[in-house]
Amino acid sequence: MSASAVHSLWTMAADPIEKIDAPKIEYGQLSPTLIVIGAAILGILIEAFVPRRSRYYAQVFLSAVALAAAFAAVVGLAAGGYATTKAGIAAMGAIAVDGPALFLQGTILLAGLLGVFTFAERRLDPVAHGNRVDSFAAQAASVPGSDSEKAAVKAGFTTTEVFPLLLFAIGGMLIFPAANDLLTLFIALEVLSLPLYLLCALARRKRLVSQEAAVKYFLLGAFASAFTLFGIALLYGYAGSVSYATIAQVVDGTVQNVTPALADTMGNDALLLVGTAMLVMGLLFKVGAVPFHMWTPDVYQGAPTPVTGFMAAATKVAAFGALLRVLYVVLPGLRWDWRPVMWAVAIVTMLAGAIVAITQTDIKRLLAYSSIAHAGFILAGVIAASPEGVSSVLFYLGAYSFVTIGAFAVVTLVRDAGGEATHLSKWAGLGRRSPLVAAVFAVFLLAFAGIPLTSGFAGKFAVFKAAAEGGAGAIVVIGVISSAIAAFFYIRVIVLMFFSEPRPEGPTVAVPSPLTTTAIAVGVAVTVVLGVAPQYFLDLASQAGVFVR
Amino acid sequence: MENLIALLVAAPLLGAAVLLCGGRRLDAVGHWIGTVLAAVSFVIGAVLFADMLGKDAEAREIGQHLFSWIPVEGFQADIAFQLDQLSMTFVLLITGVGTLIHLYSIGYMEHDERRRRFFGYLNLFLAAMLLLVLADNYLLLYVGWEGVGLASYLLIGFWQHKPSAATAAKKAFLVNRVGDMGLSIAIMLMFTTFGTFAFGPVLESAGETSEGKLTAIALMLLLAACGKSAQVPLQSWLGDAMEGPTPVSALIHAATMVTAGVYLIVRSADIFNLAPDAQLVTTVVGAVTLLFGAIVGCAKDDIKKALAGSTMSQIGYMVLAAGLGPIGYVFAIMHLVTHGFFKAGLFLGAGSVMHGMNDEVDMRKYGGLRKYMPVTFVTFGLGYLAIIGFPGLSGFFSKDKIIEAAFAKGGTEGWILGGVALLGAAITAYYMTRVMLMTFFGEERWRSRPTASPDQPDVEPAAEHQGAHAEPHPHESPRSMTIPMIVLAFGSVFAGAFFGIGDRFVHWLEPVTGHKHGHPPVSALTITLSTVAVLVLGAGLAYLHYGRRPVPAVAPRGSLLTRAARRDLLQDDFNHVVLVRGGEHLTRSLVYVDHTLVDGVVNGTAASVGGLSGRLRKLQNGYARSYAVSMFGGAAVLIAATLLMRAV
C-alpha cells in the first residue's frame, strides 16, 4: 500500500458527511459468547471483591454455570434453526451463526466444562499446610523456589484467576470458528491465545519447566500472529475488504467495483497467494501442523496437565473451525492453489507426528506428538473440500476432544513424590495395581489409535472416507500407514501397563474428587458411545456441515 | 411310500443317538437296539423294494423332499432324497449286510466292554451311508460322504488303546481328506458351472457344458472316489484300516463304504460319459489298482491284510468297469453287490478264525483248521470260490462280465485293459488259494509253535500277549456269528447266477445308468474259457507253492518283489519320502523365508522407522529460536509452494 493510499483510506473513513449507523447487534444469536465473556468479567470482579476463602467456590460455580448456560444457549439456537435454515451473519457481518459454528461452539463449551472440572480438582496433591491445593501455583508472580513462594504456599494462596482466564480463552475460542471477517478472526485468536499463555505458566510443580513452556508458547505464538496479521493485511490489499464474503467474491471475480484507494493492489494475485499462505500458516500453527508444530511437545509437557488437556482439545477444535471457514468460505475459488499445499502439510504432519512419537519416553510428550498426528488426520478431512469433509472434521473434532481431555485427566492421577509421574517407565505394570484406571486409559489409547468400537475409529473412518471421495486417495493411504505406526506406540503403552512387572517404587494412583472422575467418566462414555453408535452424531455433524456465506 | 425313505436313514440315526447318548444304563441291551434298528431299516428297504418292483421300470424313481436346508437366493440346498434302482440296490446291500454284521458283532464283541458304543458307531455308519446313497444332490451326498468317513475313523480306531489302531485311524482320516477335497472341489465346480448341485439338473444339463469343465469335474470326482475306495494313488490307508474290529472290516472296508467311490462314478455317469479323458484315467486307475491290490494280497501273511489287498483289487475291477462307460456301469454295480456278499463273508470267516485262534492273524500260525471249524471252513470256502470266479458262483458272473467289457472297450486299450483284468483274475486265484490253503489245510502250525517271540517280529503285540504261552484251542464260533456267515455264503453262491442269468440285473439298473452291450473282439465264450483257464493256473500255482510244500512258520526272506509287496509295494515309503519329507521341506523353507525375508522386512521397517524417529527427535532441541527458524522456513516453503502452484 502506498502512502497516498493509506491517506485516502483515512480521509474516506473520516468523511464528515457520511452518517455512521449504530451497529446492529443480534444479542440473542451471540448469547453463548456473551455469556462466557460476561462470566469472565464477573470472575475478575470476584477476584477483586470476594474474600479469598470463598473465591475458589464462587469461581468454580460461576464458570460451570456460565459454560452450562452458554451450552444451553447453543442448543437453543441450534434447535431454533440457526444451524440450518435461519443460519446467518450477525454483528454487522463480523460473526457467523451457522451449523459449523454452533457445532464447534457446543463442543468447545463441553470441553471447557470438563476443563473446569479438571482445573478445580483439589484432592490429588497432598494437603499443604492444612490447605487443599490444585494444579496451579500458589502465587504466579513469586519466583520459583523463592521465599515468597514458600510464604504464599504457607499462606494457602491459590491462583483462582485461572477460571476467568479459562473463560476468556473459551470466549475467544467461541468467536474463532465463527469469525466472519479477518479482523474478528485475529482478535479472537489473540483473545484465546493470551490467557492460554498465562495458564501454561501456572503449574504448581516443575514451575521452571512450566514457565519455559509459557514463554516459548508466547514467543512462537506472537511470531505466528505476526504472520497471520501480515497475511490479513495482504488480503485486505487484494480485496479491499476484510469481510470473508467480499474476499470470496473478489477471488471469484464477481465483484468488480474497485476501491479507488486500492486500485494499485486490488486483484493482484501475488497478494492473494502470499496473504493466504501467511494467514493459513497462523492457523496451522494453532492446530499444531508440521512444520509449525515445534511448540506443541514442549508446551504440552510443561503446562499444568489440566491446562494441557483443555488446550489440546479446545484449541484444536477452535483452530480447525477457523481454518475450515477460511478455506471453505473465503477461499473456495482458490482451492486448486491451496489443496496441493495442504496435501503436503497433511502428509508431513501425519508421518512426523506418528514417527517421532515412537521414541518418546514422557507420556505428555507422547500425547503431544499424538495430537500432531491427529492434526494431520483432521487435515485430510479438511482437504476433501466437500460437505462430507466438513461434517467428518466436525465429528472428528467432537470425538477427539473428549478422548484428549479424558486421557490428560488420567495422566493427572498417576503420581509419585514429585507430582505427576509422566515418565513412561513409571507406568509399567499400572494395570496390575490400578486395573480400572489402566483400563480407562487403555480405552482412550485405543480411541487415539482408531480401533473399532471407539470414537476414534468412527472419526478416522469418516475423515478418510471424505478424503478418498474428495480424490485424495494417496492421503488416505499415508494416513492409514501413519495410523499403523501410531498404533504401535499407543499399544506399547497398553502393553507396558498390563504386561510388565510393576516397579517397586512406582507411582501411586491418587483417588480424585468427583470432579475429575466426572471428566474421565464423560470422556469414556462419549468415546464408547460414539464408537458403538456413531450414526446419530454423524447425522448431527452432517446437518451442521454447511457454512453460511 | 415316499415318506418311508427318510425312515430308512432315521432308524439307524436314532440308534446312534440313543446308543451314544444313552450312557451305561444301555450297556446290557445296546447291541440289540442297534441290531433291531438296522433290521428295521432293512425291512423298510425291503418294503420299498417290493413297492418298486410293482412299478414300471421307467417309473420306479421316487423322491422325498424333507426341508430346505440352505434357502439362500442363488444357493438352494435341500434335504431331499431320491430312491431309484441304483439307490435301492445300495440300500438293500447296506441294510442287509449291515444287519447281518450287526448280528455277527453281538457274538464277536461279546467281551468288549465298549460294545454299546461300537453298535452306536455302526448305526451311525449305516445312517451316513444310507444318506450318501439316498441324497438327491451332491451337497447332501457330501454330508453322507463325510459321515461315513467319520464312522470309519471312529471304528478303525475303536481299540484306541492300541497305538497301531489310533495311527491307522488317523492315516485313514488324512488320506480320505485328500479325496474329500476332490469331492468338495467337484461340487464347487458344479455350482459355478450349473448353478446347482442337485443330481437332476446337473446331470441333465451336463451336455451343455464344455468338455474341459466336465473333465475337470469328473477328475475331481475320481479323486474323491480314489480316496474313499482306496484306489491308487490314495490306497495306502486300507491295509492299516484292518486294525479295526473284524466286523468293521467286513462291513465298511469291504462291502459298503469303500464302494462309495464306485457309486459316485456311476451316479455321475452323465458327466463321465461326456469326458472321455476322465474315463480313460478312471480305467487306468482301476487297472493299476486291481494289479496293485492283488500283488499286495499275495505277499501278506496277515489274513485280514491279505483280504484287504483283495478288496482293493476287486474295487479296482469295479472302477475299471465304471470307467468303461455304459458298457460297464451295470457290471461295476453287479460286481459291487456280489463282492459285498462274498467279501463280507470272507471277512466274517476270517473273524471267526481269529475268534477261535486267540485273535491270531498270522496265517503262518494257522493251518489245518477245517476240522475244527467246519462251518467257517465251508462258508469261507464258498466265498473263496466265489471271489476267484469259480464257474457258477457269484464272482464268476460279475467278474467275467467286467473282463468281457474291458476287452469290448476296443482297440489297444481294450486289449491292455482286458489283459490286465485277466491277469488280475489269475493273481486273485493265486492269493485266495494261498489264504485258503494256509488257513484251513496243511499241518497244524499253531500246535508246534516255536517258543520265543524274538524270532517273530511280525507278531502283533496283542496276539503275542494272549497266544504266546497258551496254545490256542480252535473251535467253531457261536451261532450269532455263524448264521450271518451262512446267509452271506448263500449270497456268494447264488447272487451272481440270479443277477447274471437272463441279464436280470442289467434290466434292473438300465433305466438309471443306461447300458450298451459291449462287443469284445473275441467271442464271449473264449473270454470265459480264458478266465477259467487263468483261474486254474493261478490256483494251481498256489497249490504248488503252499499245498504241496509245507508252509514255513517264519516267513522266508523272499524275492525283491515279495518284500516290496509285504511293504504294500512301498506305498508308505513313497508317501513318506515324497509327501511327508517334501511337505516338511516345504514348510521348513517357508518358515525360513518367513523368518528371514518377511520378518526381516517387517523388523527392518520397524527399525528404520525407529531410527528415523530418533533422528527427527533431535530437531526438537528445546530452543525457541530453532523453533522460530523452523516456522519461518515452513512459512517460506508454504508461500513458495502456493505461488508455485499458481505458476504451474
mmCIF file of C-alpha atoms in Angstrom, chain A residues 50-275:
data_model
loop_
_atom_site.group_PDB
_atom_site.id
_atom_site.type_symbol
_atom_site.label_atom_id
_atom_site.label_comp_id
_atom_site.label_asym_id
_atom_site.label_seq_id
_atom_site.Cartn_x
_atom_site.Cartn_y
_atom_site.Cartn_z
ATOM 1 C CA VAL A 50 -14.894 -11.828 47.158
ATOM 2 C CA PRO A 51 -12.903 -12.957 50.215
ATOM 3 C CA ARG A 52 -10.039 -15.309 49.446
ATOM 4 C CA ARG A 53 -11.661 -18.299 51.168
ATOM 5 C CA SER A 54 -14.783 -18.197 49.036
ATOM 6 C CA ARG A 55 -13.198 -17.309 45.737
ATOM 7 C CA TYR A 56 -12.491 -20.843 44.671
ATOM 8 C CA TYR A 57 -16.065 -21.936 45.176
ATOM 9 C CA ALA A 58 -17.509 -18.803 43.620
ATOM 10 C CA GLN A 59 -15.250 -19.128 40.585
ATOM 11 C CA VAL A 60 -15.916 -22.829 40.026
ATOM 12 C CA PHE A 61 -19.621 -22.291 40.404
ATOM 13 C CA LEU A 62 -19.673 -19.269 38.154
ATOM 14 C CA SER A 63 -17.574 -20.957 35.451
ATOM 15 C CA ALA A 64 -19.573 -24.137 35.440
ATOM 16 C CA VAL A 65 -22.890 -22.324 35.396
ATOM 17 C CA ALA A 66 -21.758 -19.914 32.694
ATOM 18 C CA LEU A 67 -20.492 -22.707 30.464
ATOM 19 C CA ALA A 68 -23.597 -24.775 31.018
ATOM 20 C CA ALA A 69 -25.779 -21.750 30.255
ATOM 21 C CA ALA A 70 -23.776 -20.975 27.149
ATOM 22 C CA PHE A 71 -24.112 -24.571 26.041
ATOM 23 C CA ALA A 72 -27.830 -24.364 26.645
ATOM 24 C CA ALA A 73 -27.887 -21.212 24.533
ATOM 25 C CA VAL A 74 -26.053 -23.044 21.735
ATOM 26 C CA VAL A 75 -28.502 -25.899 21.908
ATOM 27 C CA GLY A 76 -31.363 -23.400 21.920
ATOM 28 C CA LEU A 77 -30.016 -21.652 18.861
ATOM 29 C CA ALA A 78 -29.494 -24.922 17.062
ATOM 30 C CA ALA A 79 -32.969 -26.068 17.982
ATOM 31 C CA GLY A 80 -34.269 -22.707 16.765
ATOM 32 C CA GLY A 81 -32.957 -23.455 13.323
ATOM 33 C CA TYR A 82 -29.920 -21.201 13.394
ATOM 34 C CA ALA A 83 -27.762 -24.140 12.407
ATOM 35 C CA THR A 84 -29.657 -24.717 9.200
ATOM 36 C CA THR A 85 -32.488 -22.645 7.843
ATOM 37 C CA LYS A 86 -32.015 -19.455 9.844
ATOM 38 C CA ALA A 87 -28.241 -19.520 9.632
ATOM 39 C CA GLY A 88 -26.960 -16.044 9.066
ATOM 40 C CA ILE A 89 -24.355 -13.489 9.827
ATOM 41 C CA ALA A 90 -24.677 -11.424 12.941
ATOM 42 C CA ALA A 91 -22.984 -8.382 14.399
ATOM 43 C CA MET A 92 -22.671 -6.380 11.209
ATOM 44 C CA GLY A 93 -21.038 -9.206 9.291
ATOM 45 C CA ALA A 94 -18.481 -9.988 11.961
ATOM 46 C CA ILE A 95 -19.789 -13.267 13.292
ATOM 47 C CA ALA A 96 -21.417 -16.155 11.503
ATOM 48 C CA VAL A 97 -24.155 -18.099 13.229
ATOM 49 C CA ASP A 98 -24.440 -21.340 11.323
ATOM 50 C CA GLY A 99 -24.145 -25.106 11.659
ATOM 51 C CA PRO A 100 -20.385 -25.484 11.895
ATOM 52 C CA ALA A 101 -20.104 -22.549 14.261
ATOM 53 C CA LEU A 102 -22.757 -23.833 16.637
ATOM 54 C CA PHE A 103 -21.472 -27.421 16.476
ATOM 55 C CA LEU A 104 -17.947 -26.357 17.278
ATOM 56 C CA GLN A 105 -19.080 -23.890 19.941
ATOM 57 C CA GLY A 106 -21.043 -26.657 21.608
ATOM 58 C CA THR A 107 -18.020 -28.922 21.500
ATOM 59 C CA ILE A 108 -15.761 -26.214 22.895
ATOM 60 C CA LEU A 109 -18.207 -25.445 25.699
ATOM 61 C CA LEU A 110 -18.470 -29.067 26.735
ATOM 62 C CA ALA A 111 -14.704 -29.438 26.586
ATOM 63 C CA GLY A 112 -14.461 -26.235 28.613
ATOM 64 C CA LEU A 113 -16.878 -27.574 31.199
ATOM 65 C CA LEU A 114 -14.811 -30.708 31.618
ATOM 66 C CA GLY A 115 -11.786 -28.422 31.691
ATOM 67 C CA VAL A 116 -13.305 -26.525 34.618
ATOM 68 C CA PHE A 117 -13.764 -29.795 36.438
ATOM 69 C CA THR A 118 -10.133 -30.766 35.995
ATOM 70 C CA PHE A 119 -8.982 -27.230 36.878
ATOM 71 C CA ALA A 120 -10.986 -27.381 40.077
ATOM 72 C CA GLU A 121 -9.551 -30.704 41.216
ATOM 73 C CA ARG A 122 -8.040 -30.335 44.714
ATOM 74 C CA ARG A 123 -7.674 -33.850 46.026
ATOM 75 C CA LEU A 124 -4.682 -35.070 44.048
ATOM 76 C CA ASP A 125 -1.826 -33.185 45.649
ATOM 77 C CA PRO A 126 -1.180 -33.784 49.305
ATOM 78 C CA VAL A 127 -2.521 -31.177 51.654
ATOM 79 C CA ALA A 128 -0.031 -28.351 52.111
ATOM 80 C CA HIS A 129 -0.113 -26.578 55.457
ATOM 81 C CA GLY A 130 -3.683 -27.591 56.037
ATOM 82 C CA ASN A 131 -4.883 -26.370 52.675
ATOM 83 C CA ARG A 132 -6.101 -28.442 49.777
ATOM 84 C CA VAL A 133 -4.239 -27.425 46.654
ATOM 85 C CA ASP A 134 -4.878 -27.696 42.949
ATOM 86 C CA SER A 135 -2.529 -27.990 39.999
ATOM 87 C CA PHE A 136 -1.736 -24.301 39.892
ATOM 88 C CA ALA A 137 0.985 -22.244 41.509
ATOM 89 C CA ALA A 138 0.139 -20.651 44.820
ATOM 90 C CA GLN A 139 1.243 -17.258 43.601
ATOM 91 C CA ALA A 140 2.194 -16.944 39.968
ATOM 92 C CA ALA A 141 4.278 -13.845 40.464
ATOM 93 C CA SER A 142 6.636 -15.389 43.001
ATOM 94 C CA VAL A 143 9.944 -16.666 41.715
ATOM 95 C CA PRO A 144 10.131 -20.449 41.762
ATOM 96 C CA GLY A 145 11.927 -21.716 44.824
ATOM 97 C CA SER A 146 11.990 -18.296 46.450
ATOM 98 C CA ASP A 147 10.950 -17.382 49.951
ATOM 99 C CA SER A 148 7.924 -15.538 48.695
ATOM 100 C CA GLU A 149 6.741 -18.720 47.018
ATOM 101 C CA LYS A 150 7.107 -20.640 50.252
ATOM 102 C CA ALA A 151 5.265 -17.911 52.066
ATOM 103 C CA ALA A 152 2.485 -17.994 49.524
ATOM 104 C CA VAL A 153 2.165 -21.764 49.871
ATOM 105 C CA LYS A 154 2.177 -21.452 53.645
ATOM 106 C CA ALA A 155 -0.473 -18.791 53.474
ATOM 107 C CA GLY A 156 -2.641 -21.115 51.418
ATOM 108 C CA PHE A 157 -2.815 -18.838 48.417
ATOM 109 C CA THR A 158 -4.348 -20.263 45.299
ATOM 110 C CA THR A 159 -4.455 -18.854 41.816
ATOM 111 C CA THR A 160 -8.176 -18.751 41.310
ATOM 112 C CA GLU A 161 -7.618 -16.386 38.414
ATOM 113 C CA VAL A 162 -7.302 -19.470 36.253
ATOM 114 C CA PHE A 163 -11.065 -19.636 35.973
ATOM 115 C CA PRO A 164 -11.644 -16.199 34.435
ATOM 116 C CA LEU A 165 -8.614 -16.838 32.247
ATOM 117 C CA LEU A 166 -10.142 -20.076 31.130
ATOM 118 C CA LEU A 167 -13.421 -18.303 30.400
ATOM 119 C CA PHE A 168 -11.686 -15.633 28.360
ATOM 120 C CA ALA A 169 -9.878 -18.272 26.375
ATOM 121 C CA ILE A 170 -13.137 -20.076 25.780
ATOM 122 C CA GLY A 171 -14.737 -16.802 24.737
ATOM 123 C CA GLY A 172 -12.041 -16.336 22.139
ATOM 124 C CA MET A 173 -12.424 -19.899 21.006
ATOM 125 C CA LEU A 174 -16.154 -19.428 20.565
ATOM 126 C CA ILE A 175 -15.578 -16.480 18.266
ATOM 127 C CA PHE A 176 -12.639 -18.021 16.408
ATOM 128 C CA PRO A 177 -14.543 -20.538 14.286
ATOM 129 C CA ALA A 178 -17.495 -18.146 13.917
ATOM 130 C CA ALA A 179 -15.492 -15.100 12.869
ATOM 131 C CA ASN A 180 -16.698 -13.873 9.541
ATOM 132 C CA ASP A 181 -14.124 -11.240 8.866
ATOM 133 C CA LEU A 182 -10.406 -11.322 9.158
ATOM 134 C CA LEU A 183 -10.137 -8.725 11.902
ATOM 135 C CA THR A 184 -12.591 -10.534 14.118
ATOM 136 C CA LEU A 185 -10.629 -13.677 13.393
ATOM 137 C CA PHE A 186 -7.429 -12.057 14.533
ATOM 138 C CA ILE A 187 -8.965 -10.592 17.657
ATOM 139 C CA ALA A 188 -10.448 -13.934 18.552
ATOM 140 C CA LEU A 189 -7.054 -15.517 18.000
ATOM 141 C CA GLU A 190 -5.454 -13.150 20.459
ATOM 142 C CA VAL A 191 -8.286 -13.423 22.958
ATOM 143 C CA LEU A 192 -7.955 -17.156 23.045
ATOM 144 C CA SER A 193 -4.164 -17.225 22.966
ATOM 145 C CA LEU A 194 -3.153 -14.751 25.633
ATOM 146 C CA PRO A 195 -4.991 -16.439 28.521
ATOM 147 C CA LEU A 196 -3.551 -19.767 27.393
ATOM 148 C CA TYR A 197 -0.002 -18.393 27.515
ATOM 149 C CA LEU A 198 -0.660 -17.347 31.098
ATOM 150 C CA LEU A 199 -2.312 -20.589 32.065
ATOM 151 C CA CYS A 200 0.676 -22.530 30.756
ATOM 152 C CA ALA A 201 2.959 -20.762 33.201
ATOM 153 C CA LEU A 202 0.941 -21.572 36.313
ATOM 154 C CA ALA A 203 1.994 -25.110 37.222
ATOM 155 C CA ARG A 204 2.366 -25.736 40.940
ATOM 156 C CA ARG A 205 5.159 -28.251 40.435
ATOM 157 C CA LYS A 206 8.043 -28.087 37.971
ATOM 158 C CA ARG A 207 7.402 -24.372 37.723
ATOM 159 C CA LEU A 208 10.514 -23.625 35.712
ATOM 160 C CA VAL A 209 9.525 -26.036 33.001
ATOM 161 C CA SER A 210 6.064 -24.555 33.081
ATOM 162 C CA GLN A 211 7.308 -21.015 32.724
ATOM 163 C CA GLU A 212 9.696 -22.015 29.985
ATOM 164 C CA ALA A 213 6.784 -23.584 28.135
ATOM 165 C CA ALA A 214 4.725 -20.424 28.535
ATOM 166 C CA VAL A 215 7.490 -18.215 27.231
ATOM 167 C CA LYS A 216 8.101 -20.443 24.250
ATOM 168 C CA TYR A 217 4.428 -20.600 23.508
ATOM 169 C CA PHE A 218 4.110 -16.866 23.805
ATOM 170 C CA LEU A 219 7.132 -16.099 21.627
ATOM 171 C CA LEU A 220 6.230 -18.523 18.901
ATOM 172 C CA GLY A 221 2.554 -17.634 19.148
ATOM 173 C CA ALA A 222 3.370 -13.965 18.722
ATOM 174 C CA PHE A 223 5.604 -14.856 15.806
ATOM 175 C CA ALA A 224 2.777 -16.787 14.195
ATOM 176 C CA SER A 225 0.320 -13.991 14.934
ATOM 177 C CA ALA A 226 2.574 -11.588 13.110
ATOM 178 C CA PHE A 227 2.442 -13.806 10.057
ATOM 179 C CA THR A 228 -1.311 -14.002 10.347
ATOM 180 C CA LEU A 229 -1.665 -10.288 10.667
ATOM 181 C CA PHE A 230 0.602 -9.648 7.721
ATOM 182 C CA GLY A 231 -1.410 -12.150 5.709
ATOM 183 C CA ILE A 232 -4.603 -10.326 6.672
ATOM 184 C CA ALA A 233 -3.104 -7.040 5.547
ATOM 185 C CA LEU A 234 -2.108 -8.523 2.201
ATOM 186 C CA LEU A 235 -5.565 -9.993 1.720
ATOM 187 C CA TYR A 236 -7.085 -6.628 2.508
ATOM 188 C CA GLY A 237 -4.839 -5.138 -0.083
ATOM 189 C CA TYR A 238 -6.002 -7.708 -2.529
ATOM 190 C CA ALA A 239 -9.725 -7.469 -1.878
ATOM 191 C CA GLY A 240 -10.234 -4.089 -0.345
ATOM 192 C CA SER A 241 -12.161 -5.670 2.467
ATOM 193 C CA VAL A 242 -11.653 -7.963 5.425
ATOM 194 C CA SER A 243 -15.077 -9.497 5.077
ATOM 195 C CA TYR A 244 -14.999 -13.171 4.161
ATOM 196 C CA ALA A 245 -17.838 -12.834 1.712
ATOM 197 C CA THR A 246 -16.297 -9.913 -0.118
ATOM 198 C CA ILE A 247 -12.900 -11.536 -0.378
ATOM 199 C CA ALA A 248 -14.518 -14.686 -1.719
ATOM 200 C CA GLN A 249 -16.342 -12.646 -4.309
ATOM 201 C CA VAL A 250 -13.167 -10.886 -5.356
ATOM 202 C CA VAL A 251 -11.411 -14.230 -5.641
ATOM 203 C CA ASP A 252 -14.242 -15.491 -7.806
ATOM 204 C CA GLY A 253 -14.105 -12.325 -9.823
ATOM 205 C CA THR A 254 -17.755 -11.470 -9.205
ATOM 206 C CA VAL A 255 -17.083 -8.101 -7.586
ATOM 207 C CA GLN A 256 -15.782 -5.562 -9.979
ATOM 208 C CA ASN A 257 -16.161 -2.236 -8.202
ATOM 209 C CA VAL A 258 -12.625 -1.384 -7.325
ATOM 210 C CA THR A 259 -11.992 0.718 -4.275
ATOM 211 C CA PRO A 260 -10.230 3.708 -5.756
ATOM 212 C CA ALA A 261 -7.690 3.937 -2.980
ATOM 213 C CA LEU A 262 -6.607 0.335 -3.590
ATOM 214 C CA ALA A 263 -6.543 0.492 -7.328
ATOM 215 C CA ASP A 264 -2.848 -0.464 -7.375
ATOM 216 C CA THR A 265 -3.186 -3.639 -5.443
ATOM 217 C CA MET A 266 -6.686 -4.955 -5.852
ATOM 218 C CA GLY A 267 -6.913 -8.150 -7.789
ATOM 219 C CA ASN A 268 -3.184 -8.722 -7.567
ATOM 220 C CA ASP A 269 -2.893 -12.485 -7.275
ATOM 221 C CA ALA A 270 0.532 -12.338 -5.686
ATOM 222 C CA LEU A 271 -1.013 -10.558 -2.711
ATOM 223 C CA LEU A 272 -3.783 -13.093 -2.588
ATOM 224 C CA LEU A 273 -1.472 -16.091 -2.661
ATOM 225 C CA VAL A 274 1.113 -14.786 -0.233
ATOM 226 C CA GLY A 275 -1.596 -13.431 2.058
#
